[in-house]
Amino acid sequence: IAIKNANAIARSVRNIVLTTPGEKFFDPDFGSNVSKLLFENVDDITASQIQQEIEFSINNYEPRVKLLSINVNPDFDSNAFDTIITYEVVGADVPPQALEFALQSTR
């Protein structure tokens, strides 16, 4: 059961990051503005803004996790940001979880 919960929480964290506010019915503030930032320059400043946006949105919308770290690194060759979110599942006896994905603008 703990693994199913951990998978559900990982999906939830990913959905929060990838959902744009206004996309979810009855909860217009849900999500993050990461998708808007993906059209900015691929650099350390934008990576920092994405990291702050991820931190804010997960802290607001996913009470089941305690964030340990968020690493957002520009990938200049792919015009994307490599992202690693590390967190603990609150109240569960599972090791810290790491969620890795690339954030890329869709044109």
C-alpha positions as a Python dict, from the first residue, in 0.01 Angstrom:
ca = {
    (1, 'I'): (0, 0, 0),
    (2, 'A'): (287, 238, 78),
    (3, 'I'): (421, 198, -277),
    (4, 'K'): (79, 273, -428),
    (5, 'N'): (53, 583, -210),
    (6, 'A'): (406, 691, -304),
    (7, 'N'): (320, 653, -673),
    (8, 'A'): (-3, 849, -630),
    (9, 'I'): (183, 1126, -450),
    (10, 'A'): (453, 1137, -721),
    (11, 'R'): (178, 1171, -984),
    (12, 'S'): (15, 1446, -779),
    (13, 'V'): (342, 1640, -744),
    (14, 'R'): (403, 1614, -1118),
    (15, 'N'): (45, 1723, -1195),
    (16, 'I'): (77, 2027, -970),
    (17, 'V'): (393, 2135, -1154),
    (18, 'L'): (249, 2076, -1502),
    (19, 'T'): (-101, 2216, -1443),
    (20, 'T'): (-154, 2581, -1533),
    (21, 'P'): (-378, 2782, -1296),
    (22, 'G'): (-725, 2794, -1448),
    (23, 'E'): (-705, 2444, -1602),
    (24, 'K'): (-873, 2264, -1311),
    (25, 'F'): (-1247, 2320, -1276),
    (26, 'F'): (-1368, 2449, -939),
    (27, 'D'): (-1011, 2528, -828),
    (28, 'P'): (-884, 2807, -1056),
    (29, 'D'): (-571, 2875, -848),
    (30, 'F'): (-450, 2512, -852),
    (31, 'G'): (-121, 2443, -1029),
    (32, 'S'): (190, 2645, -1107),
    (33, 'N'): (303, 2906, -1357),
    (34, 'V'): (598, 2691, -1467),
    (35, 'S'): (458, 2652, -1820),
    (36, 'K'): (471, 3029, -1872),
    (37, 'L'): (834, 3040, -1758),
    (38, 'L'): (934, 2777, -2013),
    (39, 'F'): (906, 3039, -2288),
    (40, 'E'): (1169, 3257, -2120),
    (41, 'N'): (1542, 3226, -2188),
    (42, 'V'): (1702, 2897, -2087),
    (43, 'D'): (1936, 3030, -1818),
    (44, 'D'): (2006, 3021, -1446),
    (45, 'I'): (1768, 3310, -1371),
    (46, 'T'): (1472, 3132, -1528),
    (47, 'A'): (1580, 2806, -1358),
    (48, 'S'): (1568, 2988, -1024),
    (49, 'Q'): (1221, 3127, -1099),
    (50, 'I'): (1096, 2780, -1195),
    (51, 'Q'): (1241, 2636, -875),
    (52, 'Q'): (1062, 2902, -666),
    (53, 'E'): (734, 2844, -851),
    (54, 'I'): (757, 2466, -797),
    (55, 'E'): (834, 2514, -427),
    (56, 'F'): (543, 2755, -378),
    (57, 'S'): (287, 2540, -560),
    (58, 'I'): (385, 2209, -397),
    (59, 'N'): (384, 2367, -51),
    (60, 'N'): (36, 2504, -122),
    (61, 'Y'): (-128, 2206, -290),
    (62, 'E'): (39, 1886, -166),
    (63, 'P'): (28, 1857, 216),
    (64, 'R'): (139, 1491, 201),
    (65, 'V'): (498, 1585, 116),
    (66, 'K'): (782, 1768, 288),
    (67, 'L'): (1015, 1915, 27),
    (68, 'L'): (1382, 1837, 75),
    (69, 'S'): (1524, 1993, -241),
    (70, 'I'): (1434, 2117, -586),
    (71, 'N'): (1708, 2126, -850),
    (72, 'V'): (1633, 2295, -1180),
    (73, 'N'): (1922, 2304, -1426),
    (74, 'P'): (1917, 2459, -1772),
    (75, 'D'): (1980, 2215, -2056),
    (76, 'F'): (2093, 2448, -2331),
    (77, 'D'): (2123, 2178, -2598),
    (78, 'S'): (1763, 2060, -2554),
    (79, 'N'): (1620, 2404, -2473),
    (80, 'A'): (1474, 2256, -2154),
    (81, 'F'): (1521, 2244, -1778),
    (82, 'D'): (1622, 1921, -1606),
    (83, 'T'): (1428, 1904, -1282),
    (84, 'I'): (1470, 1687, -974),
    (85, 'I'): (1225, 1724, -686),
    (86, 'T'): (1326, 1537, -369),
    (87, 'Y'): (1073, 1500, -89),
    (88, 'E'): (965, 1291, 206),
    (89, 'V'): (616, 1146, 227),
    (90, 'V'): (462, 1278, 550),
    (91, 'G'): (351, 1004, 788),
    (92, 'A'): (478, 715, 576),
    (93, 'D'): (773, 491, 647),
    (94, 'V'): (926, 516, 299),
    (95, 'P'): (1266, 655, 199),
    (96, 'P'): (1283, 1005, 47),
    (97, 'Q'): (1146, 1011, -306),
    (98, 'A'): (1306, 1177, -609),
    (99, 'L'): (1097, 1279, -906),
    (100, 'E'): (1296, 1359, -1222),
    (101, 'F'): (1169, 1507, -1546),
    (102, 'A'): (1258, 1758, -1816),
    (103, 'L'): (1052, 2075, -1847),
    (104, 'Q'): (1028, 2189, -2206),
    (105, 'S'): (813, 2446, -2381),
    (106, 'T'): (557, 2307, -2623),
    (107, 'R'): (516, 2529, -2923),
}
